[in-house]
PDB file of N, CA, C and O in Angstrom:
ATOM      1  N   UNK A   1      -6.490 -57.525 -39.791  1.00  0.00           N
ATOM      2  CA  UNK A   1      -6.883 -56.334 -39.088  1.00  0.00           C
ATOM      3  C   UNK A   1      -7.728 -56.723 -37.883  1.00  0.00           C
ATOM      4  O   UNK A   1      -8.612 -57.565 -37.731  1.00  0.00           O
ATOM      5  N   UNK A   2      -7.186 -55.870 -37.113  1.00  0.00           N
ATOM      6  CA  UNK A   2      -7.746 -56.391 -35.746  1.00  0.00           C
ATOM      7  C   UNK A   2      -9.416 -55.776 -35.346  1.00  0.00           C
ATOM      8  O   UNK A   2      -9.827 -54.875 -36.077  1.00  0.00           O
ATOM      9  N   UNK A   3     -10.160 -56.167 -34.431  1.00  0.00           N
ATOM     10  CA  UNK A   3     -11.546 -55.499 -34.975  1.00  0.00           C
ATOM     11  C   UNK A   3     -11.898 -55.548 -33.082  1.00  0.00           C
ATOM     12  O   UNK A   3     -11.372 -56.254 -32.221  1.00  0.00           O
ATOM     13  N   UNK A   4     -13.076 -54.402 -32.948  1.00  0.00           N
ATOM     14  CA  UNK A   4     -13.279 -54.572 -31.209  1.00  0.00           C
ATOM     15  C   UNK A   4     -14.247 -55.649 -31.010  1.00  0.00           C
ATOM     16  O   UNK A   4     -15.131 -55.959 -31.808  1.00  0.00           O
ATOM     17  N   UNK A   5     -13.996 -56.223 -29.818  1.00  0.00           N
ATOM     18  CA  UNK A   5     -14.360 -57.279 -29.198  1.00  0.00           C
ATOM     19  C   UNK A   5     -15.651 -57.024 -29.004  1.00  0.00           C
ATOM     20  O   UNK A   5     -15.952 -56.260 -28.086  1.00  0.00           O
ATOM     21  N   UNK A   6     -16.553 -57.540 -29.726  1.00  0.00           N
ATOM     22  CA  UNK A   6     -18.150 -57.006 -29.550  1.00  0.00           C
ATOM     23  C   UNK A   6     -19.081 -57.932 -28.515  1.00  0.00           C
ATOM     24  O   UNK A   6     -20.247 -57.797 -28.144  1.00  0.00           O
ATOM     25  N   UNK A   7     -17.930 -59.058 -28.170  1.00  0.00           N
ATOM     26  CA  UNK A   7     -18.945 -59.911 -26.866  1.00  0.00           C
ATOM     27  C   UNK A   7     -19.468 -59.028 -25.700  1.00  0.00           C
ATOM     28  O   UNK A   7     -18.925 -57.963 -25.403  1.00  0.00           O
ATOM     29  N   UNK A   8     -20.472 -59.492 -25.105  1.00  0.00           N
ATOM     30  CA  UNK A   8     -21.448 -58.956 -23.697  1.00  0.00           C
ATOM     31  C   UNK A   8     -20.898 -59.466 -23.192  1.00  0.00           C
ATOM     32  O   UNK A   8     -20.245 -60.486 -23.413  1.00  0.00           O
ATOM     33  N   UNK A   9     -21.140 -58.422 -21.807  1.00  0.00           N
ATOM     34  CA  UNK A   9     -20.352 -58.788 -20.526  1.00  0.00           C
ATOM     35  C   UNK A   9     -18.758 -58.232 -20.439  1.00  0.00           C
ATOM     36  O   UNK A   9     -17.989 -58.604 -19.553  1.00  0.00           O
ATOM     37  N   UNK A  10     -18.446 -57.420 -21.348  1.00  0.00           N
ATOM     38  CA  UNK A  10     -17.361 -56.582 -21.358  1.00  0.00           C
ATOM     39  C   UNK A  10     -17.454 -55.002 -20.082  1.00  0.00           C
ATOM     40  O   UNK A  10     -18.557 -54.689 -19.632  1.00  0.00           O
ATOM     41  N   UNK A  11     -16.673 -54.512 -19.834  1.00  0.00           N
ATOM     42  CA  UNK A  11     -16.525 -53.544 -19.613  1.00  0.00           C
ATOM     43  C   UNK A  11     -16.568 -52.499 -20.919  1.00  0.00           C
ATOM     44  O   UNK A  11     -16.487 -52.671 -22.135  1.00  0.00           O
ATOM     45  N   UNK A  12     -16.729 -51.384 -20.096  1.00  0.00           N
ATOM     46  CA  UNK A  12     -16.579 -49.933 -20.847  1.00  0.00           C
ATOM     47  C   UNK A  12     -15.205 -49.573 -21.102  1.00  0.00           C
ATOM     48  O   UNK A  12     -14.948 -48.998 -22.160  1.00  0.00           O
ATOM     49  N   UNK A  13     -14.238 -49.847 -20.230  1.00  0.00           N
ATOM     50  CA  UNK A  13     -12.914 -49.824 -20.630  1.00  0.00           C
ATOM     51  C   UNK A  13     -12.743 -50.791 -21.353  1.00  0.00           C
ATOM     52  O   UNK A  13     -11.985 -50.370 -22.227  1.00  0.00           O
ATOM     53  N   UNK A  14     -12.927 -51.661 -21.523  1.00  0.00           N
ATOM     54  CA  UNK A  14     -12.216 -53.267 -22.738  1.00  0.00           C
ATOM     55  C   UNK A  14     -12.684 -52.728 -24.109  1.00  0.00           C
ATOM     56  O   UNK A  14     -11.909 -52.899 -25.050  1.00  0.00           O
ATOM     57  N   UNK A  15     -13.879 -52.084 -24.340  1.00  0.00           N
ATOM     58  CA  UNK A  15     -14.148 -51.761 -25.140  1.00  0.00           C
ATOM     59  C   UNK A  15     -13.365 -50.761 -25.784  1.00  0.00           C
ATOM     60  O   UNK A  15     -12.830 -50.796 -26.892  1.00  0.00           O
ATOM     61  N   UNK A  16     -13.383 -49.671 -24.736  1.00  0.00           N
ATOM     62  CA  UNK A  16     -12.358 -48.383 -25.097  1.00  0.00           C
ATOM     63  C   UNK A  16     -10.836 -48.744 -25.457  1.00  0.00           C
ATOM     64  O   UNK A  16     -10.313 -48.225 -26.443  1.00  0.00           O
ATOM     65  N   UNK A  17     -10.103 -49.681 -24.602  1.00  0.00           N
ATOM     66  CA  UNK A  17      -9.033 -49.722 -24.732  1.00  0.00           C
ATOM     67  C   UNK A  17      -8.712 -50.366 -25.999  1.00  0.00           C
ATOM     68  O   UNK A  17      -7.851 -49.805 -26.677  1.00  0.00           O
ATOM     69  N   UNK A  18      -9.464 -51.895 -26.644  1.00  0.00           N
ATOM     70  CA  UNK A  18      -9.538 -51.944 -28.099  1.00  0.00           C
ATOM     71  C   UNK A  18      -9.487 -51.560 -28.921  1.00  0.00           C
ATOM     72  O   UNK A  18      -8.806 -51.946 -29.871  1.00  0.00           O
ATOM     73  N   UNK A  19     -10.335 -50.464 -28.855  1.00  0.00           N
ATOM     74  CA  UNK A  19     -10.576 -49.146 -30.030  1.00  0.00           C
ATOM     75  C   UNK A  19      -9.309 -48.662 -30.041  1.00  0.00           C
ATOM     76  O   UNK A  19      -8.691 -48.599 -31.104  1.00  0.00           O
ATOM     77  N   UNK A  20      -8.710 -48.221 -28.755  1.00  0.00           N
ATOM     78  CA  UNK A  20      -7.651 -46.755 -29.188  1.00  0.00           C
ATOM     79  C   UNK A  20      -6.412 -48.098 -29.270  1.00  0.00           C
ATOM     80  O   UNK A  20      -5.384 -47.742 -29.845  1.00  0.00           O
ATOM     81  N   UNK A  21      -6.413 -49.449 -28.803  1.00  0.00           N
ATOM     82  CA  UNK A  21      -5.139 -49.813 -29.493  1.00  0.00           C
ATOM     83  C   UNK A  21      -5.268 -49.763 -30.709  1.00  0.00           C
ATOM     84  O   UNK A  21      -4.445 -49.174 -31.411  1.00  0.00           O
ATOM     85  N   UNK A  22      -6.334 -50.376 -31.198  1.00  0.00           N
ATOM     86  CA  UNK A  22      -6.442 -50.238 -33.096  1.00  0.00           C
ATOM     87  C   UNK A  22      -6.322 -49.019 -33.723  1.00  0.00           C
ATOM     88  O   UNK A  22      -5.733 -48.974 -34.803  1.00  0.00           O
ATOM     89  N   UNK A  23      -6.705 -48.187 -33.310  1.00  0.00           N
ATOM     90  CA  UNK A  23      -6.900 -46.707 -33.413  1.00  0.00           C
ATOM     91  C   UNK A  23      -4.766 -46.075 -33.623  1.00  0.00           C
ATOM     92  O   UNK A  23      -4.218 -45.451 -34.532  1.00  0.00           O
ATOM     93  N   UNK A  24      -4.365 -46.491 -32.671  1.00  0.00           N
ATOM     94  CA  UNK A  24      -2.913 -46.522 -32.762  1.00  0.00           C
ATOM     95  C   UNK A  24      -2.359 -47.148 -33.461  1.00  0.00           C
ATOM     96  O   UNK A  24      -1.768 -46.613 -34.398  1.00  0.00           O
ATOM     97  N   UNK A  25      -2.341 -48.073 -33.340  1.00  0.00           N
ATOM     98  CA  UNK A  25      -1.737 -49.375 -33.951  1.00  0.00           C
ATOM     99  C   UNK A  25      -1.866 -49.610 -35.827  1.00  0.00           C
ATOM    100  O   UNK A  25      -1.040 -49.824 -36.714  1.00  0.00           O
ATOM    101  N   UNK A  26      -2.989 -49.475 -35.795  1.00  0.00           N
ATOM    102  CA  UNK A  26      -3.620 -49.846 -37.379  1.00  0.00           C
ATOM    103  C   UNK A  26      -4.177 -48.555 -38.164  1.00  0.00           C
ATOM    104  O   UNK A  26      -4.202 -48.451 -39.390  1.00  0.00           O
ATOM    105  N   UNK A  27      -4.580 -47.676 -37.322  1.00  0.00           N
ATOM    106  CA  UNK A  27      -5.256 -46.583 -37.928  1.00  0.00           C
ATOM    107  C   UNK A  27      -5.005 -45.650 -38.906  1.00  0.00           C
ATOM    108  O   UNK A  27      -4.089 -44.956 -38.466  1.00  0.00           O
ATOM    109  N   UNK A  28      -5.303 -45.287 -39.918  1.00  0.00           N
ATOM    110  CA  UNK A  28      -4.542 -44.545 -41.130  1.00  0.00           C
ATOM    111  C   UNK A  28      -5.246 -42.754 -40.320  1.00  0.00           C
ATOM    112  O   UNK A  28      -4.484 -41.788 -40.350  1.00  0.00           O
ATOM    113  N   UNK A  29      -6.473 -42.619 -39.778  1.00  0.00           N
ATOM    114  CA  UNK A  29      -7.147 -41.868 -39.387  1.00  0.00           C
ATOM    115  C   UNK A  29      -8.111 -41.864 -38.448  1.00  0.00           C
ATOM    116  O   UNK A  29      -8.273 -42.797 -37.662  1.00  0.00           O
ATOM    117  N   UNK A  30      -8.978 -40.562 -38.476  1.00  0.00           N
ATOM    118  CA  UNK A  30      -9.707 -41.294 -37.545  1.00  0.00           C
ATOM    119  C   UNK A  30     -11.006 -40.097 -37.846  1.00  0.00           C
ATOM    120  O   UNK A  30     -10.826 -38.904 -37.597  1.00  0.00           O
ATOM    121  N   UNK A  31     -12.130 -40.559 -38.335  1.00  0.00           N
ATOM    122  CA  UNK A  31     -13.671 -39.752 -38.714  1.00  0.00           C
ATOM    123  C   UNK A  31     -14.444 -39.351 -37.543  1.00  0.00           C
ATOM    124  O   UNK A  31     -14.783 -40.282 -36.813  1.00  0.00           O
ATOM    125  N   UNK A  32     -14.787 -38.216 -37.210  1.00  0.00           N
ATOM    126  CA  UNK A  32     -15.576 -38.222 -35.913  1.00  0.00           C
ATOM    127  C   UNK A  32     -17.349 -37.069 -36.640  1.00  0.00           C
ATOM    128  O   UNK A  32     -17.546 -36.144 -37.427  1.00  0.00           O
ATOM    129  N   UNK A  33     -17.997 -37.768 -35.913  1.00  0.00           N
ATOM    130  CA  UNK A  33     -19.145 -37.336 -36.490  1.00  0.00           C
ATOM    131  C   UNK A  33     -19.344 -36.147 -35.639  1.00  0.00           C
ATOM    132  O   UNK A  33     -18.661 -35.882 -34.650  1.00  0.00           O
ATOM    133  N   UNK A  34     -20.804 -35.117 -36.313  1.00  0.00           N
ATOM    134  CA  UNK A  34     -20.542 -34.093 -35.666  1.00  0.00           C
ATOM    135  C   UNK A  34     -21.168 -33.502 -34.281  1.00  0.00           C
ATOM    136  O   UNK A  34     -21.307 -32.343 -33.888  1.00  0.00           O
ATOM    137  N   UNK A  35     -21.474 -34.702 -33.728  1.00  0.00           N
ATOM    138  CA  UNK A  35     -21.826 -34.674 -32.014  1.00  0.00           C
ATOM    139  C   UNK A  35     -20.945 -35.098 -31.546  1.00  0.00           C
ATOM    140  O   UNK A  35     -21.491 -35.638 -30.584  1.00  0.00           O
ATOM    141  N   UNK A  36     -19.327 -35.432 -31.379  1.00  0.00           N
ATOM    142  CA  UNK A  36     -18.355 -36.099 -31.401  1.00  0.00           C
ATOM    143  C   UNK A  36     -18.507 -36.137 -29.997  1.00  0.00           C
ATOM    144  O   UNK A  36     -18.774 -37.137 -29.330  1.00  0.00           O
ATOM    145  N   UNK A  37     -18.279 -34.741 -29.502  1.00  0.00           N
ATOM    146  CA  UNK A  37     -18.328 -33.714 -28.018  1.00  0.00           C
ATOM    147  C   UNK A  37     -18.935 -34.394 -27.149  1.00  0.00           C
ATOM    148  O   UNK A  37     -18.546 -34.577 -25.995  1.00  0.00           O
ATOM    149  N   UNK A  38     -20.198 -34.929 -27.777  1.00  0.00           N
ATOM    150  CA  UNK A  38     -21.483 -35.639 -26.356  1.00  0.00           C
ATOM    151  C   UNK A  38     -20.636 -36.683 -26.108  1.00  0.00           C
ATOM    152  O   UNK A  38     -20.988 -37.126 -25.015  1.00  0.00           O
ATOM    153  N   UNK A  39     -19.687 -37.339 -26.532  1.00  0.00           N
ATOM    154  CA  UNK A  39     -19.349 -38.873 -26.214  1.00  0.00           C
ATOM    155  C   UNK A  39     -18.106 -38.943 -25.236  1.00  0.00           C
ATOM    156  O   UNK A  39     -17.068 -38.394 -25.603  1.00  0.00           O
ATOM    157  N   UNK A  40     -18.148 -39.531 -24.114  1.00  0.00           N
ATOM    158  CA  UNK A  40     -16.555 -39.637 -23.460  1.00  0.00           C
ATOM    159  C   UNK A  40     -15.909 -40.214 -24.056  1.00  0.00           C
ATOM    160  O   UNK A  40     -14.716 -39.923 -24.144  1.00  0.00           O
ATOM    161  N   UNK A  41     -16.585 -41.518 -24.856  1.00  0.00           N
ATOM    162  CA  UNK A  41     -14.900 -42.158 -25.789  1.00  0.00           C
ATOM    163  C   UNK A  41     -14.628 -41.373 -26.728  1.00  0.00           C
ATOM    164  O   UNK A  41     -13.472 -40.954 -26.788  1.00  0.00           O
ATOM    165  N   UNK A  42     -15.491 -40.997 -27.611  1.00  0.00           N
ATOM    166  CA  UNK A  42     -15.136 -40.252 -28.593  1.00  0.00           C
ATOM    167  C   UNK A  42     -14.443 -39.059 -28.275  1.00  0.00           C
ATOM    168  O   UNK A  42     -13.568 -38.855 -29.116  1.00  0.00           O
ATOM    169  N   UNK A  43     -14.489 -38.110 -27.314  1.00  0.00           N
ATOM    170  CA  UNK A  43     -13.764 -37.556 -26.491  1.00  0.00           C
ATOM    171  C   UNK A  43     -11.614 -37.736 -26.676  1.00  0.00           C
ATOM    172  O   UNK A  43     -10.589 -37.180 -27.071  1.00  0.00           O
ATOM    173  N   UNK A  44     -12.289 -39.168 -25.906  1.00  0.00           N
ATOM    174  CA  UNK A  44     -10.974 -39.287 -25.502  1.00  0.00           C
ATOM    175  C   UNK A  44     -10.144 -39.937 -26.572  1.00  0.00           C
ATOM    176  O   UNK A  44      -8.968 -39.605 -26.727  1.00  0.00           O
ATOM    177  N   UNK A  45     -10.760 -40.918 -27.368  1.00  0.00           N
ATOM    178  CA  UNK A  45     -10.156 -41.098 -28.965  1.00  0.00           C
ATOM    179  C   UNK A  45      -9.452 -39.653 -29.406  1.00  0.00           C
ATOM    180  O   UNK A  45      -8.236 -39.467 -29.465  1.00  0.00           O
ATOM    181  N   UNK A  46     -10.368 -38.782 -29.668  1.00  0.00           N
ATOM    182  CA  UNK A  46      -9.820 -37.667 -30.433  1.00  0.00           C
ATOM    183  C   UNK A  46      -8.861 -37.015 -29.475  1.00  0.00           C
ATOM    184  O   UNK A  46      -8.283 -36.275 -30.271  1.00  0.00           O
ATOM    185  N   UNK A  47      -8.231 -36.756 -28.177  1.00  0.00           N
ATOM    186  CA  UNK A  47      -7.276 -36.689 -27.592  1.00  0.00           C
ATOM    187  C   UNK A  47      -6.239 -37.481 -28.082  1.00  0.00           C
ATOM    188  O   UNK A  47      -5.215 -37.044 -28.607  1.00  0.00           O
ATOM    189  N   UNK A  48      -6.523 -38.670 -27.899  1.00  0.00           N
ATOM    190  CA  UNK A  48      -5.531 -40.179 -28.243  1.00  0.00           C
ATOM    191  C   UNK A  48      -4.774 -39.371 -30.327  1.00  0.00           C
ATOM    192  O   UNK A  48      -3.638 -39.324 -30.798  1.00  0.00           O
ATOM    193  N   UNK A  49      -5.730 -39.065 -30.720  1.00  0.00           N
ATOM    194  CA  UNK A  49      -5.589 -38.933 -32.258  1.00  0.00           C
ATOM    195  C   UNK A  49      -4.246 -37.707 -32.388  1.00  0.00           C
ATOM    196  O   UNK A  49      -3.091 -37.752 -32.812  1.00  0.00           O
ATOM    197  N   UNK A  50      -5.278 -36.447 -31.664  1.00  0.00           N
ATOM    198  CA  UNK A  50      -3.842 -35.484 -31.253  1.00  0.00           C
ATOM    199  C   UNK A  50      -2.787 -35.522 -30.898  1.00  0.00           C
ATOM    200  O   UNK A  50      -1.926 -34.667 -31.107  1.00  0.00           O
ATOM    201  N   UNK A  51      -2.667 -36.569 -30.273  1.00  0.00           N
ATOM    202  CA  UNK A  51      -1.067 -36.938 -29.596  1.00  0.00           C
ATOM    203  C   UNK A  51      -0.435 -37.737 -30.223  1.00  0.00           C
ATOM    204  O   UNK A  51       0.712 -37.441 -30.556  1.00  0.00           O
ATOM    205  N   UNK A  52      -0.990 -38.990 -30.574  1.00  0.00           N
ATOM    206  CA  UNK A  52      -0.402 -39.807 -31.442  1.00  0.00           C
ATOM    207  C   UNK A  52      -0.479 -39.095 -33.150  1.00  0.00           C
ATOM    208  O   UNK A  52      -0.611 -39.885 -34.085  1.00  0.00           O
ATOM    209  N   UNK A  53      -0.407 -37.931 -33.367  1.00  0.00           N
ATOM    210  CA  UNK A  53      -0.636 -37.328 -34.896  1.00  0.00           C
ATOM    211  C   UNK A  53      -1.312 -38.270 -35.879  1.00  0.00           C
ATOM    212  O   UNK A  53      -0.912 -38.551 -37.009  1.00  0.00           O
ATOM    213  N   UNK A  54      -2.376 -38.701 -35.278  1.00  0.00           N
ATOM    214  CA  UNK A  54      -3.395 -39.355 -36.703  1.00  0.00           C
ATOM    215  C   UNK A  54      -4.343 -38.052 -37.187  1.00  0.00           C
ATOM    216  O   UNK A  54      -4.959 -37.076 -36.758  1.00  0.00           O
ATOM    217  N   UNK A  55      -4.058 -38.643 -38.169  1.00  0.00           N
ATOM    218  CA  UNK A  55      -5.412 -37.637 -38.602  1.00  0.00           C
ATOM    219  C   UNK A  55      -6.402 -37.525 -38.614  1.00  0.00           C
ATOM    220  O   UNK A  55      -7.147 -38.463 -38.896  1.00  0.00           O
ATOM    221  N   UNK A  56      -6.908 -36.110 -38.256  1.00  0.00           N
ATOM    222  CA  UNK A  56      -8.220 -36.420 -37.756  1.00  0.00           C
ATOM    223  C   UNK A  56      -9.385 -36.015 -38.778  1.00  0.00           C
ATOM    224  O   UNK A  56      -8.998 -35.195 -39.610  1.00  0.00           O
ATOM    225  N   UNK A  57     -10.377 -36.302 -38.872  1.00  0.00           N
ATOM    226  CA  UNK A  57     -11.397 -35.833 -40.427  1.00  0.00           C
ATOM    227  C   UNK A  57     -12.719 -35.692 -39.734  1.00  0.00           C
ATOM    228  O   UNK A  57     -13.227 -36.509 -38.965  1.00  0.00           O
ATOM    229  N   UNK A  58     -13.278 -34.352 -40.177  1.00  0.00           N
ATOM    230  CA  UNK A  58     -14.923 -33.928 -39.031  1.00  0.00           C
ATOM    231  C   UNK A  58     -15.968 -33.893 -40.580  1.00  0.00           C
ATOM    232  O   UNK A  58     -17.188 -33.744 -40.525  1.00  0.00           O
ATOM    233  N   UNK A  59     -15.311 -34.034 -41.689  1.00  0.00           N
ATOM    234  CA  UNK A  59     -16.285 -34.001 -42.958  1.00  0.00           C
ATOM    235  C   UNK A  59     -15.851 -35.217 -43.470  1.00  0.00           C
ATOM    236  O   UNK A  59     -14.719 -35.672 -43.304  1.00  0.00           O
ATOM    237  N   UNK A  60     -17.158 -35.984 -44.377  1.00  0.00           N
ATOM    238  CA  UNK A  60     -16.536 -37.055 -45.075  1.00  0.00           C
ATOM    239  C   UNK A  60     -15.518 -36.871 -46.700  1.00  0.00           C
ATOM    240  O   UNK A  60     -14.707 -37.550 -47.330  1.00  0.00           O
ATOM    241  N   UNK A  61     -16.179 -35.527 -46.820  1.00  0.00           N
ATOM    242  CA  UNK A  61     -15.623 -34.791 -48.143  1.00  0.00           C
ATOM    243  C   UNK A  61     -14.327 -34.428 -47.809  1.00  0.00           C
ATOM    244  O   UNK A  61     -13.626 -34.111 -48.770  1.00  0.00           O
ATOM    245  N   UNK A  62     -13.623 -34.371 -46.294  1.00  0.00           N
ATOM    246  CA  UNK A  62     -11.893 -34.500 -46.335  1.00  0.00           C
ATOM    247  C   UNK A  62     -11.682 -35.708 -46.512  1.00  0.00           C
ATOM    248  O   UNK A  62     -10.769 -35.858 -47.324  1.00  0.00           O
ATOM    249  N   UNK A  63     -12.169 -36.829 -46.068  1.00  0.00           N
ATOM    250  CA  UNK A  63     -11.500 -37.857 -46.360  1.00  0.00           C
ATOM    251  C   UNK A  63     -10.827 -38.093 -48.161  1.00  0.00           C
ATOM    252  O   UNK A  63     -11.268 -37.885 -49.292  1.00  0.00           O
ATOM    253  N   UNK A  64      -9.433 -38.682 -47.513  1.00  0.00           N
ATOM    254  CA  UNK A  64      -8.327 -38.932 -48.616  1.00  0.00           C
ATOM    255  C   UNK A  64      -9.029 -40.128 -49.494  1.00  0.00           C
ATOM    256  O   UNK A  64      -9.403 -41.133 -48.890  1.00  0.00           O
ATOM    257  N   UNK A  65      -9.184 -40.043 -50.702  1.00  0.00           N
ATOM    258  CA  UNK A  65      -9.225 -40.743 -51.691  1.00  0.00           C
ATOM    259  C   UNK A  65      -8.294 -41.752 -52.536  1.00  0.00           C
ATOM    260  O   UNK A  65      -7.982 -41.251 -53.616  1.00  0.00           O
ATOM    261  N   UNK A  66      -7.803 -42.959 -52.340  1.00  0.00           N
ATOM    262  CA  UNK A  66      -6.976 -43.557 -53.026  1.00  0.00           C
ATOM    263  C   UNK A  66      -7.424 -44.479 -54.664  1.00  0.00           C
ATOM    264  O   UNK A  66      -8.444 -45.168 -54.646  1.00  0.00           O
ATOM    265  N   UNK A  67      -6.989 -44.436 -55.339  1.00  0.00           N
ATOM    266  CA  UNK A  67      -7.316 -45.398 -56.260  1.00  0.00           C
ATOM    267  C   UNK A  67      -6.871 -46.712 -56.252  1.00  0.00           C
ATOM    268  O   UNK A  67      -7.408 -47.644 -56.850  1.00  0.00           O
ATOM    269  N   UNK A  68      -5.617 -46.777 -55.381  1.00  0.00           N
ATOM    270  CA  UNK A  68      -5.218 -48.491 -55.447  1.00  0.00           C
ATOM    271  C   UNK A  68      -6.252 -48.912 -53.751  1.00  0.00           C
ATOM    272  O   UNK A  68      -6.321 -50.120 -53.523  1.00  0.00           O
ATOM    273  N   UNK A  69      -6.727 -48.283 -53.051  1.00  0.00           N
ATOM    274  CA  UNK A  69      -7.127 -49.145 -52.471  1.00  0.00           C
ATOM    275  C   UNK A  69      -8.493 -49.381 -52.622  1.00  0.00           C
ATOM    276  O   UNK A  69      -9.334 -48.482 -52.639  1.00  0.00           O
ATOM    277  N   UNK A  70      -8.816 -50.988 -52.771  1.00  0.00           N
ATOM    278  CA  UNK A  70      -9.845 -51.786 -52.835  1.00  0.00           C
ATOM    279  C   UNK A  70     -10.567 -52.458 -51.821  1.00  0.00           C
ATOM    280  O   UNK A  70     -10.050 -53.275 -51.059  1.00  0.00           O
ATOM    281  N   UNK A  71     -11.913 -52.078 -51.800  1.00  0.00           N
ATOM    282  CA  UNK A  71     -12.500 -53.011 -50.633  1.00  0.00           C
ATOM    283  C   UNK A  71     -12.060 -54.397 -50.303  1.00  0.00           C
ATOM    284  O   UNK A  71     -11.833 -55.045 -51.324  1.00  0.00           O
ATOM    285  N   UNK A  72     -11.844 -55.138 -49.048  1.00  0.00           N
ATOM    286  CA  UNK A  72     -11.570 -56.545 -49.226  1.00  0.00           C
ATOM    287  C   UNK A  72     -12.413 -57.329 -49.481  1.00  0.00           C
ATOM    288  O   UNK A  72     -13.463 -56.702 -49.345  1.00  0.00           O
ATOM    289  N   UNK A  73     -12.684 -58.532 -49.832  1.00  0.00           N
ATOM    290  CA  UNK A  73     -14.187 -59.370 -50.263  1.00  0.00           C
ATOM    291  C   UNK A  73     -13.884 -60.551 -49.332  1.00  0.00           C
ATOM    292  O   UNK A  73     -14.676 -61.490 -49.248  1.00  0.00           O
TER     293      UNK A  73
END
C-alpha cells in the first residue's frame, strides 16, 4: 500500500496529488471529519470521492465493519 510522501520541501500539490491517487487507486472509502469544509484539499478529495463513487463516511459509527479484516503487524 502506497502511503503520501511525507518528505520537506514538497509542494502543496505533490502532496495533494498523492493523496487523491491513493484515494483512487487503493481507497475502499474515504472519512472526512466534521470541519471537512475549512480545508481546500479536503474540499477537493471529497469532490474527487463523488465522482469517482467512493464512499464517503462524515460519522465513524457509518463506517463498515468487517470481521475478516485484520490489522497488519
Amino acid at each position: 500500500m502506497k502511503l503520501v510522501d511525507q518528505k520537506p520541501g514538497r509542494e502543496y500539490f505533490e502532496y495533494l496529488f498523492d493523496a487523491l491517487q491513493i484515494m483512487i487507486f487503493q481507497g475502499e472509502g474515504v472519512y472526512f471529519l466534521s470541519n471537512w469544509r475549512d480545508s481546500k484539499g479536503a474540499r477537493i478529495e471529497h469532490a474527487f470521492a463523488e465522482i469517482f463513487n467512493i464512499p464517503i463516511y462524515y460519522a465513524a459509527s457509518e463506517l463498515p465493519v468487517s470481521s475478516d479484516r485484520r490489522p497488519e503487524k
